[in-house]
Coordinates of C-alpha atoms and ligand atoms in Angstrom, one line a residue:
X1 CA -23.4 -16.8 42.2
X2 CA -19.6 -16.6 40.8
X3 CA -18.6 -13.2 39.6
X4 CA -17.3 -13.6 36.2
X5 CA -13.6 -14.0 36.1
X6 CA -11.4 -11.1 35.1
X7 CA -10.2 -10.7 31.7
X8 CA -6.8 -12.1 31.2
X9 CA -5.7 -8.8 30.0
X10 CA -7.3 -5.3 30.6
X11 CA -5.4 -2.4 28.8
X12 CA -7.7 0.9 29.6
X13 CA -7.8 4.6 28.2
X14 CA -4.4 4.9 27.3
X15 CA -2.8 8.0 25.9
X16 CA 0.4 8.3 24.2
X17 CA 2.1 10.7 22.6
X18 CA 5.4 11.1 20.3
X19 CA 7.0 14.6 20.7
X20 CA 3.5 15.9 21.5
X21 CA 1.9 14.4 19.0
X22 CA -1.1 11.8 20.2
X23 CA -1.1 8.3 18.7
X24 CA -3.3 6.8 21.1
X25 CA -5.9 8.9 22.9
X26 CA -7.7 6.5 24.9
X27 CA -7.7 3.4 23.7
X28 CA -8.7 -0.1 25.2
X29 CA -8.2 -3.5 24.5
X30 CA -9.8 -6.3 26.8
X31 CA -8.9 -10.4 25.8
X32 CA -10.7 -13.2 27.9
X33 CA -8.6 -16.2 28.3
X34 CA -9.1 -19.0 25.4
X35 CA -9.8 -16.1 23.0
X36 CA -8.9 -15.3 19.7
X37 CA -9.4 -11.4 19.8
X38 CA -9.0 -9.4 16.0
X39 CA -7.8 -5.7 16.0
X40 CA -8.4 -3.5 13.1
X41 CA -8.1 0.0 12.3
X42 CA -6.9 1.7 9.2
X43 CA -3.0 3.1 8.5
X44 CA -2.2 4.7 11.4
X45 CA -5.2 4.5 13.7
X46 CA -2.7 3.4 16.3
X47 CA -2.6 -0.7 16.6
X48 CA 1.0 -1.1 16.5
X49 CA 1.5 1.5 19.4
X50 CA -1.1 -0.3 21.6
X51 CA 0.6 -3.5 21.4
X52 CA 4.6 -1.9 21.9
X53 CA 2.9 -0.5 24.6
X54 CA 1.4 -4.0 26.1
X55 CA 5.0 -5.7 25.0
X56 CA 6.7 -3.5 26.5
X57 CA 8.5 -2.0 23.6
X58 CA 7.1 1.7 24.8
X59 CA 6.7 2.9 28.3
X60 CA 4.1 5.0 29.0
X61 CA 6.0 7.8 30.8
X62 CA 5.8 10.7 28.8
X63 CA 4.0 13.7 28.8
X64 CA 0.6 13.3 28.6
X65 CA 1.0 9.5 28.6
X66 CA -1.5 8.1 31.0
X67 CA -3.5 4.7 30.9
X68 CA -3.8 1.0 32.7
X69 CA -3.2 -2.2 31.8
X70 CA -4.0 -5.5 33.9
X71 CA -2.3 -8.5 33.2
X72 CA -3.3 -11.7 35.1
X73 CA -4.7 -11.2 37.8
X74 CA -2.2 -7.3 38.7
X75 CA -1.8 -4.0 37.3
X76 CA 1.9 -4.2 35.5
X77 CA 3.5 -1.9 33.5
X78 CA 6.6 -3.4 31.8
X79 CA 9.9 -1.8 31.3
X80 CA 11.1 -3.9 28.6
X81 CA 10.0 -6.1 25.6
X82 CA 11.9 -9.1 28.1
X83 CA 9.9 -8.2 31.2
X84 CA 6.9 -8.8 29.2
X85 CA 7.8 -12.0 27.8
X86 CA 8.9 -13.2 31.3
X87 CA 5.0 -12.2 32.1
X88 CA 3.7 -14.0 29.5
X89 CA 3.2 -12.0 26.7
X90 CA 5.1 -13.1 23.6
X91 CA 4.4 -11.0 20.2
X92 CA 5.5 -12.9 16.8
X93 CA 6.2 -10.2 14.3
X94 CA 6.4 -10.8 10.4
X95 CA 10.2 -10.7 10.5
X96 CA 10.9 -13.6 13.1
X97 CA 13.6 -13.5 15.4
X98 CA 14.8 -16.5 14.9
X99 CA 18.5 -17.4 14.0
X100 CA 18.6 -18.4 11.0
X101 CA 22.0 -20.8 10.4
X102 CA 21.3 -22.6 13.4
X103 CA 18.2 -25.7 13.6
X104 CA 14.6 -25.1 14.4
X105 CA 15.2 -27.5 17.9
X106 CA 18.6 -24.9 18.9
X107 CA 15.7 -22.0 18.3
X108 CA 13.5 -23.6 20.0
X109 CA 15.2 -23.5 23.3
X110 CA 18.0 -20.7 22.3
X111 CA 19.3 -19.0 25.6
X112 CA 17.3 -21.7 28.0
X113 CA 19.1 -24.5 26.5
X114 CA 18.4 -28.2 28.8
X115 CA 22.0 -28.8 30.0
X116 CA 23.6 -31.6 32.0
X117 CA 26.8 -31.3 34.3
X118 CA 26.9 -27.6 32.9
X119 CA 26.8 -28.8 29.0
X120 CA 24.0 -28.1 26.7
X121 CA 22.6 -31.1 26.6
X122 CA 21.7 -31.7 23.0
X123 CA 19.9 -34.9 23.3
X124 CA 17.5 -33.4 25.2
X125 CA 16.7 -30.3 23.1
X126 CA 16.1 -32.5 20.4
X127 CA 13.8 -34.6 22.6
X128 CA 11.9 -31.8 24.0
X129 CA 11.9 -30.2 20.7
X130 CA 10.4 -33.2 19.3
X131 CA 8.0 -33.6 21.8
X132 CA 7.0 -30.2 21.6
X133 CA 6.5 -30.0 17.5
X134 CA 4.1 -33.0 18.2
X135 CA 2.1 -31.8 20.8
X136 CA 1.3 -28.8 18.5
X137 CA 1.0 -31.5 15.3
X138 CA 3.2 -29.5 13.8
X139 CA 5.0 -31.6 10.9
X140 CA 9.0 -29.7 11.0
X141 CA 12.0 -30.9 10.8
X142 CA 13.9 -30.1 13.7
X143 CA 17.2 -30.7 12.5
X144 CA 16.5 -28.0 9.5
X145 CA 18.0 -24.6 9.8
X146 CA 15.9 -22.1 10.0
X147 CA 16.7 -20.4 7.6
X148 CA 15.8 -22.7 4.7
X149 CA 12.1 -22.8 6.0
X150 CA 9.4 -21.0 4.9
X151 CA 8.2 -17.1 6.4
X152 CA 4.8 -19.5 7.6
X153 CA 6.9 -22.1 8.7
X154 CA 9.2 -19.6 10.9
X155 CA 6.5 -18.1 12.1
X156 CA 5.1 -21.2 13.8
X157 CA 8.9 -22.8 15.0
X158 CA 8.2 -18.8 16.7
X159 CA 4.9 -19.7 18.1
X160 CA 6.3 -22.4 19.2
X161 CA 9.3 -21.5 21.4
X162 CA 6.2 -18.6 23.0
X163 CA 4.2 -22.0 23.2
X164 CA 7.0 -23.7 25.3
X165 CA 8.3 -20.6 27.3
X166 CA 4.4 -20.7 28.8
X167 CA 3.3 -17.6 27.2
X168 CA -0.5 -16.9 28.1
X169 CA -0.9 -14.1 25.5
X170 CA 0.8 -14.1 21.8
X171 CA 0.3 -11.8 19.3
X172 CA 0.1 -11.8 15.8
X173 CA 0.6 -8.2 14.1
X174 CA 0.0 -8.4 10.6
X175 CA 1.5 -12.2 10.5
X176 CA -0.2 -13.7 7.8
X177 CA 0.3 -10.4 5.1
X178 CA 2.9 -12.2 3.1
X179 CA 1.2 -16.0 3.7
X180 CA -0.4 -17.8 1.1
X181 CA -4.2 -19.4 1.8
X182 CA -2.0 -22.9 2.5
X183 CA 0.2 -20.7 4.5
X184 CA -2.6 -19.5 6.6
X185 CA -4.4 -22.1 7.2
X186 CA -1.6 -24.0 9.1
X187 CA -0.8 -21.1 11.1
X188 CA -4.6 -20.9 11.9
X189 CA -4.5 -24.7 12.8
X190 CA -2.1 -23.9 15.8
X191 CA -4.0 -20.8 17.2
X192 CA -6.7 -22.8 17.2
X193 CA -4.9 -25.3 19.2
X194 CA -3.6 -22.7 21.8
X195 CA -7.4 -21.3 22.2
X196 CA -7.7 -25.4 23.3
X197 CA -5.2 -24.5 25.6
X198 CA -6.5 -21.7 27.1
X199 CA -4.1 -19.1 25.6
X200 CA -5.7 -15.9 24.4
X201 CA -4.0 -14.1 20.8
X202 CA -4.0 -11.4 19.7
X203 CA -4.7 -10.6 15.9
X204 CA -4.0 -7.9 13.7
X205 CA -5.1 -8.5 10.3
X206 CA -7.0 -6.3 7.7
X207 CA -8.5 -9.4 5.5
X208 CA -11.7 -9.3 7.1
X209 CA -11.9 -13.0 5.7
X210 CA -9.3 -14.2 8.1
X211 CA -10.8 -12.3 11.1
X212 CA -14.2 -14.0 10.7
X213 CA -12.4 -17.1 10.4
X214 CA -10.4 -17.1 13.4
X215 CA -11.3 -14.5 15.6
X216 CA -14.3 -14.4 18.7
X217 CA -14.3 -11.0 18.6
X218 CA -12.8 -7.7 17.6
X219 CA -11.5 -4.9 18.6
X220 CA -11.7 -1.3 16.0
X221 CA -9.8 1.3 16.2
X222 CA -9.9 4.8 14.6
X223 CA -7.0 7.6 15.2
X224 CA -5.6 6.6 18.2
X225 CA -9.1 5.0 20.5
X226 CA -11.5 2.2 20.5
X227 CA -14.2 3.0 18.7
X228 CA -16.2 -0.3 18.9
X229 CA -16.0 -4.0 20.5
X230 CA -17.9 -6.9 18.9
X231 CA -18.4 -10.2 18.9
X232 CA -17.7 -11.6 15.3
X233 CA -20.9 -13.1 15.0
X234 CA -22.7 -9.8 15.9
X235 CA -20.5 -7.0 13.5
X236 CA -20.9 -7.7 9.5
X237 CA -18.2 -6.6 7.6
X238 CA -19.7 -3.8 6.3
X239 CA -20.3 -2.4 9.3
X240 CA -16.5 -3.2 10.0
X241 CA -15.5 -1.2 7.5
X242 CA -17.9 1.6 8.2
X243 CA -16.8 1.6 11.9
X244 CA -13.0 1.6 10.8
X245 CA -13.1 4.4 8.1
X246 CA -15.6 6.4 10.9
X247 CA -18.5 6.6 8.5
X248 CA -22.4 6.5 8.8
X249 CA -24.0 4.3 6.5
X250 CA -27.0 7.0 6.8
X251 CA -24.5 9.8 6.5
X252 CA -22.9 8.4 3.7
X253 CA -23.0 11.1 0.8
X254 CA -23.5 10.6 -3.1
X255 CA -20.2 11.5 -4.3
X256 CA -19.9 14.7 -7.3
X257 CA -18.5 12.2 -10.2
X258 CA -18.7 14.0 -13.3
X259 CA -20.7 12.4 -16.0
X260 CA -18.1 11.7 -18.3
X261 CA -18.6 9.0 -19.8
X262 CA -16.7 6.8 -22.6
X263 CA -18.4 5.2 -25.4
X264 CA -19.2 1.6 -24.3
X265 CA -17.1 0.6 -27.8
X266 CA -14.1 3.1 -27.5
X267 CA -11.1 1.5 -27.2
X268 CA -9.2 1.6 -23.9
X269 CA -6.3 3.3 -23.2
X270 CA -5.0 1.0 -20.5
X271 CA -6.3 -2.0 -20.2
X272 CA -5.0 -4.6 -17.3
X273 CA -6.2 -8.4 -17.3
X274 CA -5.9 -10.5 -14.7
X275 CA -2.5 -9.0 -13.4
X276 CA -1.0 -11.3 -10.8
X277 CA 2.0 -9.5 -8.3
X278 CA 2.5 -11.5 -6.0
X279 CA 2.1 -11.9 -3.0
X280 CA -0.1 -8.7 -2.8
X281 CA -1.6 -8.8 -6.0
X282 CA -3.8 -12.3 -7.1
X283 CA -5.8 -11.3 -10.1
X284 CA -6.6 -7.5 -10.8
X285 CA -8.5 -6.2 -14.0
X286 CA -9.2 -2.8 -14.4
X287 CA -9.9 -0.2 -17.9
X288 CA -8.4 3.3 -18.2
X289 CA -10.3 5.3 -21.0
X290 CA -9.1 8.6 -22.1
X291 CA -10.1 11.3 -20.4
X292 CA -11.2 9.2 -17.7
X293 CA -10.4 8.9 -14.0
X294 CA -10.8 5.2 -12.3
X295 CA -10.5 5.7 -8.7
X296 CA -8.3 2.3 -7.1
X297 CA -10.3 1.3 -3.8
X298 CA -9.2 -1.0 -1.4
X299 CA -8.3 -1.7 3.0
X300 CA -4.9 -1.0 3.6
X301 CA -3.2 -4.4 2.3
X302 CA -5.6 -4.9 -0.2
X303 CA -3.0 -4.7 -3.1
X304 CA -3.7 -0.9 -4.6
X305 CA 0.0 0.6 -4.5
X306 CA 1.3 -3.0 -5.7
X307 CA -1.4 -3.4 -8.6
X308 CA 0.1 0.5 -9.8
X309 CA 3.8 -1.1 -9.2
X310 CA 2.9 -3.9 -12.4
X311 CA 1.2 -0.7 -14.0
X312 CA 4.2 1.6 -14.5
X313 CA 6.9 -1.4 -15.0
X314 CA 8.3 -1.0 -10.9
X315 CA 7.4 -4.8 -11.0
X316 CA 6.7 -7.6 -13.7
X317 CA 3.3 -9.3 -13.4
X318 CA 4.2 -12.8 -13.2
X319 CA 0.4 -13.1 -15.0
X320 CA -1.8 -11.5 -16.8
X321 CA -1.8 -8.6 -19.4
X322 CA -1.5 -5.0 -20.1
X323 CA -2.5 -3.5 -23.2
X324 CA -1.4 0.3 -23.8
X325 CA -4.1 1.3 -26.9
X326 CA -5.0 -2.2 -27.5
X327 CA -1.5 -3.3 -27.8
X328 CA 0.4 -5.7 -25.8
X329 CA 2.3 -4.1 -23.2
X330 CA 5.4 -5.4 -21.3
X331 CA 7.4 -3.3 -19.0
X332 CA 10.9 -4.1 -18.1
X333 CA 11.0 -0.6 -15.9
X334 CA 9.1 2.6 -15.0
X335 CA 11.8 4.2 -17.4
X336 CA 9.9 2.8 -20.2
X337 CA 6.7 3.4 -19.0
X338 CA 7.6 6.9 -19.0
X339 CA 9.3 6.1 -22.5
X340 CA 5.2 4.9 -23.6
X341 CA 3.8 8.2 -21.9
X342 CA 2.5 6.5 -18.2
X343 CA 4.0 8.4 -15.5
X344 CA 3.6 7.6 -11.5
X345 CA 3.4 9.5 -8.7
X346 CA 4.9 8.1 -5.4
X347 CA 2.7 7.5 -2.4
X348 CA 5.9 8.4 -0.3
X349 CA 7.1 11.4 -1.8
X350 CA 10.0 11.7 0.8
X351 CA 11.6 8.3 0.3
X352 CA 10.6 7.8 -3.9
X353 CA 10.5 11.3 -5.6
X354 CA 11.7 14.9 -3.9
X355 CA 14.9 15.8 -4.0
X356 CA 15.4 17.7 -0.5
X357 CA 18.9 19.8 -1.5
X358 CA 17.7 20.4 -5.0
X359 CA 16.1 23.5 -6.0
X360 CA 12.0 23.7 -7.4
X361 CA 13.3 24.1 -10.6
X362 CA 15.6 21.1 -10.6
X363 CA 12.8 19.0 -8.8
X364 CA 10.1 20.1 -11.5
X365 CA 12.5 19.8 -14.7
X366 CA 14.8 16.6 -14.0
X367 CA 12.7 14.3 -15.7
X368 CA 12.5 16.9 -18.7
X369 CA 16.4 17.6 -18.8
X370 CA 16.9 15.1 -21.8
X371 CA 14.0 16.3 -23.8
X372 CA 15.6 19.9 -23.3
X373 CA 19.3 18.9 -23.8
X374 CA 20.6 19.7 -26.5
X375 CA 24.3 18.7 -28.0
X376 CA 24.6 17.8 -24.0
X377 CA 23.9 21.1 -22.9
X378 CA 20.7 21.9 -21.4
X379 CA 18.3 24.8 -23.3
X380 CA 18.4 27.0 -19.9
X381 CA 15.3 29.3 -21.4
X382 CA 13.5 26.4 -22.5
X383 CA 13.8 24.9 -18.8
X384 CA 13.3 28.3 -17.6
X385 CA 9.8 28.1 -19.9
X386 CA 8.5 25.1 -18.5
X387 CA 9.3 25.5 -15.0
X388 CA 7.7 28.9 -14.8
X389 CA 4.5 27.2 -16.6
X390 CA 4.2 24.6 -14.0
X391 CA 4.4 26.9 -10.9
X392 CA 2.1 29.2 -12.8
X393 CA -0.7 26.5 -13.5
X394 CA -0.2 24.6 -10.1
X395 CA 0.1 27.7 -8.1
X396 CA 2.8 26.4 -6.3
X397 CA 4.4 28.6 -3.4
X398 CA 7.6 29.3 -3.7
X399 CA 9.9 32.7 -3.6
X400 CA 11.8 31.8 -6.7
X401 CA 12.5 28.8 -8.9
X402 CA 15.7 28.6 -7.4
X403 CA 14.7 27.9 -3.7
X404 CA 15.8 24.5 -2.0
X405 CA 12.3 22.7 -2.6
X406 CA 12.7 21.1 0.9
X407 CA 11.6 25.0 2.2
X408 CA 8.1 24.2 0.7
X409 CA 5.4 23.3 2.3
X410 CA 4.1 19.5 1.7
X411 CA 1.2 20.4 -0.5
X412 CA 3.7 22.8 -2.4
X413 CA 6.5 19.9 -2.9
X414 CA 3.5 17.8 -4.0
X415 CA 2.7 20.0 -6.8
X416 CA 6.4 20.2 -7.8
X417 CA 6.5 16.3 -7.9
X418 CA 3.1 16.4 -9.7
X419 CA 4.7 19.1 -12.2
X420 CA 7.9 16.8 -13.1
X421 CA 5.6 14.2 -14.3
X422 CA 2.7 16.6 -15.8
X423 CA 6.1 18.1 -17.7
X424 CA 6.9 14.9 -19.7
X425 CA 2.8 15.3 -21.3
X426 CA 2.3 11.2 -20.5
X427 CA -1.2 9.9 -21.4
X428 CA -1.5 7.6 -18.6
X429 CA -0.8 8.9 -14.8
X430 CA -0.9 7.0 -11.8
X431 CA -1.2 8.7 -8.5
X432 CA -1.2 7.1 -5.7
X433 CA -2.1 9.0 -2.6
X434 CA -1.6 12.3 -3.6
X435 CA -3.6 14.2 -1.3
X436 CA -1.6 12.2 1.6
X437 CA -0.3 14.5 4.3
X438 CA -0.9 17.8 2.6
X439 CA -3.5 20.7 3.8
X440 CA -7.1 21.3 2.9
X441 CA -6.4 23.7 0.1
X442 CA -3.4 22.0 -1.6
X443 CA -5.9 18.8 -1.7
X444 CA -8.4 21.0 -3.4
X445 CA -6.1 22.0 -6.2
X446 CA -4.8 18.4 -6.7
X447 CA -8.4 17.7 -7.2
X448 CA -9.1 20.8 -9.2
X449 CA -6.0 19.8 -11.6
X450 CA -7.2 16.0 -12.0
X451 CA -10.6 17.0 -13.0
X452 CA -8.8 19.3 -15.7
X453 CA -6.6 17.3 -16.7
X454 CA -9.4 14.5 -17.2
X455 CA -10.7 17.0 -19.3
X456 CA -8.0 17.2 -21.5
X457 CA -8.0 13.6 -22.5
X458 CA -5.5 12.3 -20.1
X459 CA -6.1 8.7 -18.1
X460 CA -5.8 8.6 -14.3
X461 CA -5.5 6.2 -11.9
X462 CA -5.7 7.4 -8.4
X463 CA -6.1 5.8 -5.4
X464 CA -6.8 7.5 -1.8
X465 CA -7.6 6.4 1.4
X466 CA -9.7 8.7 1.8
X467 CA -13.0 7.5 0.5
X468 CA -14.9 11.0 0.2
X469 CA -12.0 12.0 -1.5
X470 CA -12.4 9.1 -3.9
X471 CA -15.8 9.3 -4.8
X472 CA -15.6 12.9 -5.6
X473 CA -12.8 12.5 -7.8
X474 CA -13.5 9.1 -9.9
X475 CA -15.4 8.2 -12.3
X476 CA -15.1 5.0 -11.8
X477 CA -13.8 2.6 -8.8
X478 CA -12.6 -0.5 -9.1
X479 CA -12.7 -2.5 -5.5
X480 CA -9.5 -4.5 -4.7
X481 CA -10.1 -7.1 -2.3
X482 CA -7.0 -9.1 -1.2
X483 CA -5.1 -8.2 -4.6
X484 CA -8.5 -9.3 -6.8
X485 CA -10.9 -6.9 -8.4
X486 CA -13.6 -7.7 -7.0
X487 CA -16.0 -4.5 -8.2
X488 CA -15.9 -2.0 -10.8
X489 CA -18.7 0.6 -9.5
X490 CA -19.8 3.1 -12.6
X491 CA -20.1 7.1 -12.4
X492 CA -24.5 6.5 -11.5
X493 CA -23.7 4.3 -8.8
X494 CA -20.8 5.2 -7.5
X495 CA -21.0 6.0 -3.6
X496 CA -19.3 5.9 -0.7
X497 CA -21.5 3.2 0.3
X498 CA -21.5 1.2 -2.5
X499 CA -17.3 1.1 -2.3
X500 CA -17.5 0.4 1.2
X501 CA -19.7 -2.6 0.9
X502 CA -17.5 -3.6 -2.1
X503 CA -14.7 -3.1 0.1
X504 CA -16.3 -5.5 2.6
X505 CA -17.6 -8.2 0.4
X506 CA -21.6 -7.2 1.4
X507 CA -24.6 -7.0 -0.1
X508 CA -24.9 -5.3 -3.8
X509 CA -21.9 -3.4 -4.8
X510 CA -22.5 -2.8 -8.3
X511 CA -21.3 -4.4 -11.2
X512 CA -19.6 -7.7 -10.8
X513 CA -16.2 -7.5 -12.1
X514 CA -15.9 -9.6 -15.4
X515 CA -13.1 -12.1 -15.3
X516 CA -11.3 -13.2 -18.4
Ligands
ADP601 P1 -1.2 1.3 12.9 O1 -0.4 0.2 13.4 O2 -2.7 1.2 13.3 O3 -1.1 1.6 11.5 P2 0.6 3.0 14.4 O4 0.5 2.6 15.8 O5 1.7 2.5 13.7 O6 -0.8 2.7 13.7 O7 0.6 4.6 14.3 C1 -0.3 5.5 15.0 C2 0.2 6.9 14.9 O8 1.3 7.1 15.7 C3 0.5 7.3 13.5 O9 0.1 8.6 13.3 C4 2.0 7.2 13.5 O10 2.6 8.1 12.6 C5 2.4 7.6 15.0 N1 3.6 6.9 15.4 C6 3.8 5.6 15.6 N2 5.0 5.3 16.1 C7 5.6 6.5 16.2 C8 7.0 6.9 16.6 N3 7.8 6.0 17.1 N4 7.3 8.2 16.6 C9 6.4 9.1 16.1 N5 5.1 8.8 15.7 C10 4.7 7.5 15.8
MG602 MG1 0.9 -1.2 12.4

């Protein structure tokens, strides 16, 4: 008897933290030689830290840091992203660093140019180059710059050069996100061709599709650890899901959707066909009522925030249609969405909405100011009216209206972003994630104040990655699967479980959504 060989790499119980703050807290990753190996996790659950860590892009030397990792055949612990390659480990990020004026053979072999008498020797680089694009059946010009090829065809001249510098271990973080199905297909052709070989990638992707494609097995994780290792053919994607998002299918609870229901005749107050955003979004439907909330579910990637982006003018659908009361509806900008009473709020309130050095009250009122100007000059007591309104039916936190909102606590510049948009009365508001980052009671209220404001005849569209939080607060969810609507679950059936499956392409999921 043989015992079995080691696995080509063995990363085990690492910790690390930023500033004190644990991103990984004990998390493992094992890859066998010849093996295509998926990892998935949701937003944050700590993938991208696990591979700087094995690339050597992170050390793991700070407090509370603490962990293994076993690379062919040793324990190493690199230093550097270059002491890693030299090792054999060679990660090929979305953005490829490649140069892109210069010819795929010069990036082939950039830095370890073939040279002769102390020259480069060109004739050689081409050769090799040459030989090498065959031997991976790849079909690219070398003499092309880089630059002019495609992000797919980049990535493989990339895959190549690891190819040639003998690396044992590539990975693939989110590589394929901005591929088409073409795209993917010819960058799945060559893993396949290094698993021939013996090499062993590494793939993050959250189109469950592709993992069940490509990969043997996978690896899940949830804030910051493994939570599960499978082999493809033994997890089914809802249980992928499940595992991912940390819920029981048993435990799964019925969500508190309110029965408000629209006559199956009225007439929509948002109505998007068959939106196309590309490369995110493919072909998304969805139907906002009045007085209705439809709850955007989706993995991370799925297309959610970029679907909301067509919705409120940020981008124009390059297909499809939107119909505000029936009407045709074509944005130019979220300025006239606003202008036709759809407001957004911004899943990243730092970078997209607050205004740090401003006060509350210029931060609740700026998108008012030209409704309350008048002959230039703004009505100070009606501003004053408003603003005082807001805080009062928000119950937002603050000392005065004249405090620097960057003093407030998340949840509390939430609501003041929430109020600058509640301000302008629109018909239509989008939030996306606006629970994100903010306490327990702050999320309550949000949720209190979109129930009301259902109520009150407004339409929301909300999505959440939270899927409790979802479920509780929707009427209705439609399912985005890889920027297509796949499911639009009603009030009676919608629960967690039913999204989830959805989510995950299983077994019944409610009603089919109806195309055309
Ligand atoms: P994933 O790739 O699965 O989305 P990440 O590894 O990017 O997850 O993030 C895991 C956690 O670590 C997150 O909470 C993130 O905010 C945090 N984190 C990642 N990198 C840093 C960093 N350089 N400084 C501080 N926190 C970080
Ligand atoms: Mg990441």
């Amino acid at each position: 008897m043989t015992t079995p060989a080691p696995p080509l790499l063995d990363l085990h119980d690492v910790h690390k933290s930023f500033g004190g703050v644990p991103a990984l807290r004990g998390a493992s990753l094992q890859v066998e030689r010849g093996e295509v190996h998926g990892l998935i996790g949701q937003n944050g659950a700590g993938k991208s830290t696990l591979i700087k860590i094995l690339t050597g892009a992170y050390a793991l030397d700070g407090p509370g840091d603490q962990g293994s990792i076993h690379f062919d055949g040793g324990p190493v612990r690199f230093g550097s992203p270059q002491a890693a390659r030299a090792a054999g480990i060679s990660p090929i990020y979305q953005e490829v660093n490649l140069v892109g004026l210069r010819s795929v053979a010069e990036n082939l072999f950039l830095g370890r140019e073939p040279r002769r008498y102390g020259l480069i020797d060109w004739r050689r680089v081409r050769q090799e180059a040459l030989a090498l694009m065959q031997r991976l059946g790849l079909q690219i010009d070398i003499e092309r710059p880089v630059g002019t090829l495609s992000t797919a065809e980049q990535q493989m001249v990339a895959i190549a050069r690891a190819v040639s510098v003998d690396a044992k271990l590539v990975i693939m973080d989110e590589s394929t996100s901005s591929l088409d199905d073409r795209e993917v297909e010819l960058l799945f052709s060559i893993v396949r061709r290094m698993r021939a070989d013996g090499r062993a990638v590494v793939f993050v992707s959250h189109r469950l599709d592709e993992l069940y494609a490509i990969c043997d097995r996978v690896t899940v994780m949830r804030d910051g650890r493994t939570v599960r290792v499978a082999r493809m053919g033994d997890i089914s994607k809802l249980e992928l899901v499940t595992t991912m998002l940390g819920k029981e299918l048993a435990g799964v609870h019925r969500g508190v959707a309110a029965d408000r229901k629209p006559a199956a005749d009225a007439q929509p107050l948002l109505a998007a066909r068959d939106i196309a955003n590309p490369p995110r979004v493919r072909r998304a439907s969805l139907q906002l009522h009045a007085g209705q909330t439809v709850g955007l579910a989706g993995l991370l990637g799925a297309g959610r925030t970029e679907l909301m982006r067509a919705l409120y003018g940020a981008d124009r659908p390059t297909a499809g249609e939107l119909r505000l009361d029936g009407q045709a509806l074509q944005l130019q900008s979220p300025a006239q969405a606003l202008a036709r009473g759809i407001a957004y709020l911004s899943e990243d309130r730092k970078a997209e909405g607050i205004f740090p050095n401003l006060s509350v009250r210029e931060n609740l009122s700026i998108a008012l100011l030209p409704r309350l100007a008048r002959a230039g000059l703004v009505d100070r007591a009606a501003q004053a009216k408003v603003v005082d309104e807001f805080i009062a039916r928000l119950g937002i936190k603050t000392a005065d209206p004249g405090q620097p909102v960057s003093q407030l606590s998340g949840g509390n510049q939430q609501k003041v972003l929430l109020a600058r948009w509640l301000a302008l009365k629109p018909r239509v508001l989008l939030l996306d994630e606006p629970t994100r980052g903010i306490d327990v009671g702050a999320k309550a209220d949000i949720a209190a104040l979109v129930h009301q404001l259902a109520a009150e005849g407004m339409g929301i569209v909300l999505t959440t990655s939270e899927l409790e939080e979802l479920v509780a607060m929707s009427d209705v969810a439609v399912v985005l699967r890889d920027g297509t609507s796949v499911a639009e679950i009603p009030a009676e059936s919608l629960t967690e479980e039913a999204v989830m499956a959805a989510m995950a392409d299983a077994a019944p999921a409610g009603d089919e959504m109806p195309h055309g």
